[in-house]
Short mmCIF file of C-alpha atoms and ligand atoms in Angstrom, two decimals:
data_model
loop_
_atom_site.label_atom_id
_atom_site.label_comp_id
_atom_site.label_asym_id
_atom_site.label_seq_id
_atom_site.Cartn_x
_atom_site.Cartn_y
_atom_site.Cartn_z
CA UNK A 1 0.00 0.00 0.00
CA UNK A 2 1.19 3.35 -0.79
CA UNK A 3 1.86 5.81 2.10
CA UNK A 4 1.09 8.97 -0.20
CA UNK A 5 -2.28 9.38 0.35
CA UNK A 6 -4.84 11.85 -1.67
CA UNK A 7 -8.66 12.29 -1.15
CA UNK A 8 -11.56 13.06 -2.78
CA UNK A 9 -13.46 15.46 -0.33
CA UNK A 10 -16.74 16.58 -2.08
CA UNK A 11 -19.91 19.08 -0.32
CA UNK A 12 -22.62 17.40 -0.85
CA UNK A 13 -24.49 21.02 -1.04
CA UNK A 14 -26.02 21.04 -4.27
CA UNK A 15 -25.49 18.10 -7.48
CA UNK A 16 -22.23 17.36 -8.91
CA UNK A 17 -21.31 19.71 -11.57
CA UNK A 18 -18.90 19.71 -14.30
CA UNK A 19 -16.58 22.02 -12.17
CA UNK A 20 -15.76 19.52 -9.65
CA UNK A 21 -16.10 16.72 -11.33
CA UNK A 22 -13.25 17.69 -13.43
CA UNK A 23 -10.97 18.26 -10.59
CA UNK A 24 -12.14 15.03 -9.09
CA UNK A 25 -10.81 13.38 -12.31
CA UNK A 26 -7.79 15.09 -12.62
CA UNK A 27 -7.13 14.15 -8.68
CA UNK A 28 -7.10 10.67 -10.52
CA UNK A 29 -5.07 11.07 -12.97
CA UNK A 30 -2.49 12.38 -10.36
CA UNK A 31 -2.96 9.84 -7.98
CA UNK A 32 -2.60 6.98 -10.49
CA UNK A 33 0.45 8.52 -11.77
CA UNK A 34 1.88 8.92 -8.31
CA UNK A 35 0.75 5.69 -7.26
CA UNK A 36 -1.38 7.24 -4.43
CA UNK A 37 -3.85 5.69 -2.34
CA UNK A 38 -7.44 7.56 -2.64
CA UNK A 39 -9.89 7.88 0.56
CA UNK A 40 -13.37 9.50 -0.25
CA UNK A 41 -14.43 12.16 2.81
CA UNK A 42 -17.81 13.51 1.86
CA UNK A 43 -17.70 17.02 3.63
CA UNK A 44 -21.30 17.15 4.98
CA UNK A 45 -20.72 19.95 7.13
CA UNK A 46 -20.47 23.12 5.37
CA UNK A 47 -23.77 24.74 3.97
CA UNK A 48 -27.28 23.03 3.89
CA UNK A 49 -26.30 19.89 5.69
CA UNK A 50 -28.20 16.03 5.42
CA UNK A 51 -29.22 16.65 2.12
CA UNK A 52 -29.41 12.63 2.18
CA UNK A 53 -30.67 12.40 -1.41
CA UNK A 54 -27.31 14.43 -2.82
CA UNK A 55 -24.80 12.60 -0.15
CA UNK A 56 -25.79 8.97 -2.10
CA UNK A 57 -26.38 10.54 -5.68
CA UNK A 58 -22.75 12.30 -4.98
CA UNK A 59 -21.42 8.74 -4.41
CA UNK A 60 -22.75 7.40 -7.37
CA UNK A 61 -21.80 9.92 -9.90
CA UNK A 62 -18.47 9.56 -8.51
CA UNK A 63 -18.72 6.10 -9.34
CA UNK A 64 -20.08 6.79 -12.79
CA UNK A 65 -17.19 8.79 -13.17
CA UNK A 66 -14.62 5.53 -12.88
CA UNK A 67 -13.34 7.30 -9.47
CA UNK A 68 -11.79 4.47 -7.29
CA UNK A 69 -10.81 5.09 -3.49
CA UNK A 70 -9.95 2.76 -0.40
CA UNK A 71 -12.51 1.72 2.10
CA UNK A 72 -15.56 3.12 2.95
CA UNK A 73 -16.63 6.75 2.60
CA UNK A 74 -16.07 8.45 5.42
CA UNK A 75 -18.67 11.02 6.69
CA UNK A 76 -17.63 14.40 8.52
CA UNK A 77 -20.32 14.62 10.44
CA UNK A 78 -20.20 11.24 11.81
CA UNK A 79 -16.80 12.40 13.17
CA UNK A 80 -17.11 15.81 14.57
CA UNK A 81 -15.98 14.56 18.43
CA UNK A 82 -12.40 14.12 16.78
CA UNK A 83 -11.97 18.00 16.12
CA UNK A 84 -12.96 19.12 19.50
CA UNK A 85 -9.51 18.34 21.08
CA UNK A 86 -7.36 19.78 18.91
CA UNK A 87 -9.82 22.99 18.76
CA UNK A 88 -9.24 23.04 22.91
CA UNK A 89 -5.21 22.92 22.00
CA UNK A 90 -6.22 26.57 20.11
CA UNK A 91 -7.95 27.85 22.76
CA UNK A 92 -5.43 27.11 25.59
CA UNK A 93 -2.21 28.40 22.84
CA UNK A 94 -5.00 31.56 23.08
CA UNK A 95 -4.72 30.92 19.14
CA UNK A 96 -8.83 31.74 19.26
CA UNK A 97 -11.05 34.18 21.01
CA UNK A 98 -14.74 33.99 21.29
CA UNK A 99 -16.85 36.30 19.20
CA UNK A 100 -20.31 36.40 19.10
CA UNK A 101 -20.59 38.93 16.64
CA UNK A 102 -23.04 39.00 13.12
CA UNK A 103 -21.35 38.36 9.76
CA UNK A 104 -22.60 41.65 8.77
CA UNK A 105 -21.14 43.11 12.22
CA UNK A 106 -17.82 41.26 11.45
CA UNK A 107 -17.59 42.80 8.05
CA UNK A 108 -18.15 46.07 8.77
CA UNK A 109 -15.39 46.39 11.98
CA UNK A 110 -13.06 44.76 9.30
CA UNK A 111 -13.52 46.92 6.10
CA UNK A 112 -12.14 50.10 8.44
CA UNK A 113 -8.96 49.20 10.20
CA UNK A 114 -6.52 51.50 10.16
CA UNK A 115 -3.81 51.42 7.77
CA UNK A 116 -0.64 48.62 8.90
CA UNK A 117 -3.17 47.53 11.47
CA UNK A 118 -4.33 43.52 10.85
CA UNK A 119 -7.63 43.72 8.86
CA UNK A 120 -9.18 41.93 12.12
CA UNK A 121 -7.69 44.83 14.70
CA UNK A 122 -11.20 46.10 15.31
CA UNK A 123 -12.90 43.09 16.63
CA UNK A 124 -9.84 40.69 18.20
CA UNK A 125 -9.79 41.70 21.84
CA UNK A 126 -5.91 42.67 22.77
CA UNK A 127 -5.64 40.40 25.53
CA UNK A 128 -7.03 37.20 24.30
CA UNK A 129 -6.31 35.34 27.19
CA UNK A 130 -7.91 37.18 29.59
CA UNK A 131 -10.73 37.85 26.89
CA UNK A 132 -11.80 33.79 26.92
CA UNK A 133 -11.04 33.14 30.52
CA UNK A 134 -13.82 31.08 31.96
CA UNK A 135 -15.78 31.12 28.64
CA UNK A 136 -17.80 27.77 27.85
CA UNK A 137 -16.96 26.46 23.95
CA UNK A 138 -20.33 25.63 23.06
CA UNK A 139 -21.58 28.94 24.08
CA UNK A 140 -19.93 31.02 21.30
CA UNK A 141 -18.51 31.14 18.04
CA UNK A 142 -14.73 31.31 17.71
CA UNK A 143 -12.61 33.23 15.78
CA UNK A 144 -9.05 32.23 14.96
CA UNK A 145 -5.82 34.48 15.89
CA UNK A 146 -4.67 35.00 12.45
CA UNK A 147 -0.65 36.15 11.90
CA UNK A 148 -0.04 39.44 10.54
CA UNK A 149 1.98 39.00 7.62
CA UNK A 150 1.76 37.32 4.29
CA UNK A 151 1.55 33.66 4.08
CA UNK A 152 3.41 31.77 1.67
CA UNK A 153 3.89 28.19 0.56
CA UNK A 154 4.69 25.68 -2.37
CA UNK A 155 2.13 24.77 -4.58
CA UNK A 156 3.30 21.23 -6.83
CA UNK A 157 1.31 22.94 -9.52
CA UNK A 158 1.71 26.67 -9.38
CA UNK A 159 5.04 27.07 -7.66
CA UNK A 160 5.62 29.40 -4.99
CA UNK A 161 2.25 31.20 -4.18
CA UNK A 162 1.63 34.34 -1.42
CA UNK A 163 -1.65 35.29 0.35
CA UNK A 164 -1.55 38.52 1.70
CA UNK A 165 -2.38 38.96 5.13
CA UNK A 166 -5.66 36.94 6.02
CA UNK A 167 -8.43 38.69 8.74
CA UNK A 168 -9.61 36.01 11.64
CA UNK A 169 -11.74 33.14 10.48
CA UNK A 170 -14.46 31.56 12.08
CA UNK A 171 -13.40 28.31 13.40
CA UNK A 172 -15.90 26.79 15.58
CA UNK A 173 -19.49 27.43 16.06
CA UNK A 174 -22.36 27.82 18.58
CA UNK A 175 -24.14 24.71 18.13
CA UNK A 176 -20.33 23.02 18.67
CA UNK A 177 -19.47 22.56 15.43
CA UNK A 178 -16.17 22.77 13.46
CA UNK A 179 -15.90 25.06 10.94
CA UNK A 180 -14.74 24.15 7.23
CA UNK A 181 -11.45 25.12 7.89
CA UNK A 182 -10.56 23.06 11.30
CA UNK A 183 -12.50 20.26 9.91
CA UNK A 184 -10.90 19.72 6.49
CA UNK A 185 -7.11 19.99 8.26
CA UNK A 186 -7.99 17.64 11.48
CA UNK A 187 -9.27 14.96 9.23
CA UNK A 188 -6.69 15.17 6.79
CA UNK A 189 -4.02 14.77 9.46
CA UNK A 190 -6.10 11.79 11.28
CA UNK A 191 -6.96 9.85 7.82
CA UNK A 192 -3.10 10.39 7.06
CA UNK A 193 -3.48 12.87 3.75
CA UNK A 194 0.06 13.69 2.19
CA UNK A 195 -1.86 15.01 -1.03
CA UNK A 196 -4.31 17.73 -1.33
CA UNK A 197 -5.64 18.27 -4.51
CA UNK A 198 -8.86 20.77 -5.15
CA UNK A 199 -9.90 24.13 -6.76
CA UNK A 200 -7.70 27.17 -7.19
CA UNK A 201 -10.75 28.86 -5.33
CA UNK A 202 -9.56 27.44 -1.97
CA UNK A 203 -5.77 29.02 -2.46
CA UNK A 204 -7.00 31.70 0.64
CA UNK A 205 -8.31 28.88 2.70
CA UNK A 206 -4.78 27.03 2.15
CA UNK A 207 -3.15 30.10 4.03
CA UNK A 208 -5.51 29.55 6.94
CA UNK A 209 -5.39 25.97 7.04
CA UNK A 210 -1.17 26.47 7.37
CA UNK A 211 -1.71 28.48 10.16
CA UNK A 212 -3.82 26.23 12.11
CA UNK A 213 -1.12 23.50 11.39
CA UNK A 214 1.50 25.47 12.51
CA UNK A 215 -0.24 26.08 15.54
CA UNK A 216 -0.64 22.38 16.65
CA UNK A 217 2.78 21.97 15.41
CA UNK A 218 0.60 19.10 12.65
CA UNK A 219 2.77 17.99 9.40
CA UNK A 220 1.60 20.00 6.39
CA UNK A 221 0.82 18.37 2.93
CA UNK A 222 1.51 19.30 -0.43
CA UNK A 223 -0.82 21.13 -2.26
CA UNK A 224 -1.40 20.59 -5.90
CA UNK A 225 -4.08 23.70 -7.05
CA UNK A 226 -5.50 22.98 -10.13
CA UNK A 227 -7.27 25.93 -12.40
CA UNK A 228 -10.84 26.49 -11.60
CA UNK A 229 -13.21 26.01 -14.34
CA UNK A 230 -15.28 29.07 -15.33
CA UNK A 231 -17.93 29.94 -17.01
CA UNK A 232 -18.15 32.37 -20.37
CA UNK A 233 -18.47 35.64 -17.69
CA UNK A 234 -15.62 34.39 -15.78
CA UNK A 235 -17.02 33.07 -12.60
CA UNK A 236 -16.39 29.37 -10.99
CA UNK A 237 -18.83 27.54 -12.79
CA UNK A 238 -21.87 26.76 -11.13
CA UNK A 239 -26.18 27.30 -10.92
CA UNK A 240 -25.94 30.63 -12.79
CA UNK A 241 -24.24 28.81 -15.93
CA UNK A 242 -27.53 26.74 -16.27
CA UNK A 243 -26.85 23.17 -16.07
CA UNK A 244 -24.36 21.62 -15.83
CA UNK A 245 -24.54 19.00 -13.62
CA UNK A 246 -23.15 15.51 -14.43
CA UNK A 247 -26.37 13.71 -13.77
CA UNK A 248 -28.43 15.88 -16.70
CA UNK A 249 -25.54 15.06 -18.74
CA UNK A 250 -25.78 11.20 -17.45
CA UNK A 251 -29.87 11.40 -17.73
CA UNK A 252 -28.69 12.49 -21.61
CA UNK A 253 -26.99 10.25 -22.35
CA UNK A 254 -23.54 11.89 -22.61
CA UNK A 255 -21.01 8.90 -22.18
CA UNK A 256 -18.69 9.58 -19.67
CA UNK A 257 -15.92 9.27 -21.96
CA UNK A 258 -17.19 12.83 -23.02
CA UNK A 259 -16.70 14.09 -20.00
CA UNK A 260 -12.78 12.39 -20.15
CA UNK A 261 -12.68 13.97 -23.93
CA UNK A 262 -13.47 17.32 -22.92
CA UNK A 263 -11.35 17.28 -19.25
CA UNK A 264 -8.76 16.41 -21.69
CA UNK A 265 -9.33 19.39 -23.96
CA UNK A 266 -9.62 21.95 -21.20
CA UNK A 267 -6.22 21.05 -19.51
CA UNK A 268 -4.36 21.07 -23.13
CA UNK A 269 -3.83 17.28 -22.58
CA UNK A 270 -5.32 17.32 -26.44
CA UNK A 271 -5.85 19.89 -29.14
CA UNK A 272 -9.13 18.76 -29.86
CA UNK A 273 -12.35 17.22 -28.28
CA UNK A 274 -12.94 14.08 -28.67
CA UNK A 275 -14.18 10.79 -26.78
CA UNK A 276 -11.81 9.38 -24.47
CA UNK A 277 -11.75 6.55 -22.20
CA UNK A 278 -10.12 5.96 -18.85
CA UNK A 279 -7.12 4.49 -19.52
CA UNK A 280 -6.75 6.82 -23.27
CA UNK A 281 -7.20 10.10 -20.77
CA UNK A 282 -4.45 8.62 -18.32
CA UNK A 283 -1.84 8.23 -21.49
CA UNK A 284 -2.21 11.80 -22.57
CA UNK A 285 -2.56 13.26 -18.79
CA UNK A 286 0.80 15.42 -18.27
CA UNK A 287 1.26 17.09 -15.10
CA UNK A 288 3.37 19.74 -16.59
CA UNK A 289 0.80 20.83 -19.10
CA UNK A 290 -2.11 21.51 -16.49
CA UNK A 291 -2.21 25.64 -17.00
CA UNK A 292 -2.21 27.39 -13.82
CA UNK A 293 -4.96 29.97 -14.69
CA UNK A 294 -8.37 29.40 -15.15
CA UNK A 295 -9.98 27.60 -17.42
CA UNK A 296 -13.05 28.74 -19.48
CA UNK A 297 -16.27 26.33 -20.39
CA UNK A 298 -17.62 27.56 -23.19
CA UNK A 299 -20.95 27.38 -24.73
CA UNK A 300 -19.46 25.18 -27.61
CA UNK A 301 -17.65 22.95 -25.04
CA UNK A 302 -21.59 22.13 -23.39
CA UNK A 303 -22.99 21.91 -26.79
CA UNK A 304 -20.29 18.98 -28.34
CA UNK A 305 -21.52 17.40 -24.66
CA UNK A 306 -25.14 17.79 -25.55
CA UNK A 307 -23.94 16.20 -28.82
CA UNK A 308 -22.37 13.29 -27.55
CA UNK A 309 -25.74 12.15 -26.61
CA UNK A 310 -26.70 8.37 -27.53
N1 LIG B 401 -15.37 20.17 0.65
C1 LIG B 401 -14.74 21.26 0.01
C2 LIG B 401 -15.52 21.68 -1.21
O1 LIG B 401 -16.22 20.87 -1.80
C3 LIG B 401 -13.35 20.93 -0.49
C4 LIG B 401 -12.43 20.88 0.60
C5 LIG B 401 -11.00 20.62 0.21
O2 LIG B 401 -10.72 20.04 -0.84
O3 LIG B 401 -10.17 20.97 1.00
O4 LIG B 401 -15.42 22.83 -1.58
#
C-alpha cells in the first residue's frame, strides 16, 4: 500500500457539476500517476447539511465517473468529536477568542482598520487570554488568531504562491461545530493525507489551514491547485451557468468518456475534443501541461456534450 495518500473530499451542497467533477478526475489522474492511495471524505458539514438524497447521488456519480478510493466513505459529520480536542489545544495556545458577533457586524469592523493595522484589529480583543477566561466552547462562536503578515507556501502545480495577510476566520461554532477550515485539516491529518488536490478557489483557505497547522505543530501536505473552471463571464462555474450537472448530462446520455474527452481538452492534454476513455485520458494526462490559470467552459464545449448524446 502506498503511504502517499490523496482524497476526494466533495460538499454534498447542491449536485455534482462539471466544475468539480473535473478536478475530481484530474485528482485521478495524479494519484494513479503517483501511485497514491485515494480515501473519499464527503464534507457534509459546510452549507445546507443532510441533504441525504445528494450525499448517495454524490457517491454514485463519482462512481459513474470511474473514481476508485480505499474503504468506505467516510462522513464528517459522523466524526465531529475528533476535532474538538485539537480545537481546545487553540484555545489554551490563546490561538482563538470567542466572538459572538453577526457576519454583517464582522464585516463592517473589518472593512475600516486602520492602515498597517491587521484587517481583524477592530474586533480581536488585545488580551485574548484574559478575553476567553472562563468562557464555555459551546456557548460562542470562535474566531481564529490569524498572523499578521503574508503567508506563503509551495504549490506542486503553481510554484511558490503568497496570500496577503488573512483577517480572523471563524473556526468553531455555537451549536459546537467545526468550521470548514478546522474540519478539512484535522481529518486530513487523522486519515493520514500527504496530497491535497482541489480548486484554485480554496488558495485563501490554504493560508488559513497552514496556520492552524503550525499552531498544533501538525505535518503539512503538499498542495497541488489545479485551475478552476469558469464559465463564459468568468465566474467558478456553477447554478448561474444553467446546467451543468453531471447527472443531466448522465440522464442524456452523454457517455462519460465525453466528459474524459473534454477534461482532456480543457487542460491542453489534447488539441481537440474528442471521446476518451479511462485508460486513453491517463496516457495523454501530463502534469506539466495543467495551466495554472483558469480555465473557461464555453458554450461550444456544453454543446459537443449535448452532442455526444446516444
Ligand atoms: N469540501 C470542500 C468543497 O467541496 C473541499 C475541501 C477541500 O478540498 O479541502 O469545496
Amino acid at each position: 500500500m502506498s503511504s502517499l495518500r490523496s482524497r476526494y473530499a466533495p460538499s454534498p451542497t447542491g449536485s455534482l457539476h462539471l466544475g468539480n467533477a473535473s478536478t475530481f478526475i484530474v485528482n485521478h489522474l495524479i494519484a494513479s500517476q503517483m501511485n497514491w492511495e485515494m480515501v473519499f471524505r464527503l464534507e457534509d458539514i459546510c452549507g445546507p447539511r443532510k441533504k441525504p438524497e445528494v450525499t448517495i447521488e454524490t457517491i454514485e456519480l463519482m462512481k459513474w465517473l470511474g473514481l476508485s478510493w480505499s474503504g468506505e466513505v467516510k462522513v464528517q459529520s459522523e466524526c465531529l468529536k475528533r476535532h474538538l480536542a485539537y480545537f481546545e489545544q487553540l484555545v489554551d495556545l490563546d490561538a482563538a477568542y470567542h466572538c459572538d458577533l453577526s457576519r454583517k457586524e464582522i464585516i463592517e469592523a473589518q472593512s475600516a482598520p486602520a492602515i498597517g493595522e491587521h484587517p481583524s484589529a477592530n474586533i480581536r480583543p488585545s488580551d485574548v487570554k484574559k478575553h476567553n477566561a472562563g468562557a464555555t466552547i459551546s456557548a460562542h462562536n470562535w474566531r481564529f488568531v490569524t498572523i499578521n503578515e503574508p503567508v506563503t507556501f509551495h504549490d506542486e502545480i503553481r510554484g511558490q504562491c503568497t496570500c496577503e495577510e488573512t483577517p480572523d476566520f471563524a473556526i468553531w461554532t455555537n451549536d459546537n461545530t467545526p468550521s470548514y477550515q478546522i474540519a478539512v485539516v484535522i481529518d486530513d491529518v487523522l486519515d493520514g493525507v500527504t496530497d491535497v488536490v482541489r480548486g484554485s478557489d480554496l488558495i485563501p483557505s490554504t493560508a488559513w489551514q497552514i496556520q492552524i497547522l503550525q499552531q498544533l505543530q501538525l505535518p503539512l501536505p503538499r498542495w497541488w491547485h489545479l485551475p478552476l473552471i469558469c464559465g463564459p463571464d468568468g465566474r467558478k462555474l456553477g447554478k448561474r451557468h444553467g446546467d451543468t450537472t453531471v447527472r443531466s448530462y448522465k440522464e442524456l446520455g452523454v457517455p462519460v468518456q465525453a466528459i474524459y474527452g473534454l477534461v482532456a481538452y480543457w487542460y491542453d492534454f489534447v488539441s481537440e475534443r474528442t471521446l476518451l476513455t479511462l485508460d486513453e485520458l491517463q496516457s495523454v494526462f501530463n502534469v506539466e501541461t495543467i495551466p495554472h490559470g483558469e480555465i473557461m467552459c464555453s458554450s461550444d464545449d456544453l454543446t459537443w456534450l449535448n452532442d455526444c448524446s446516444q
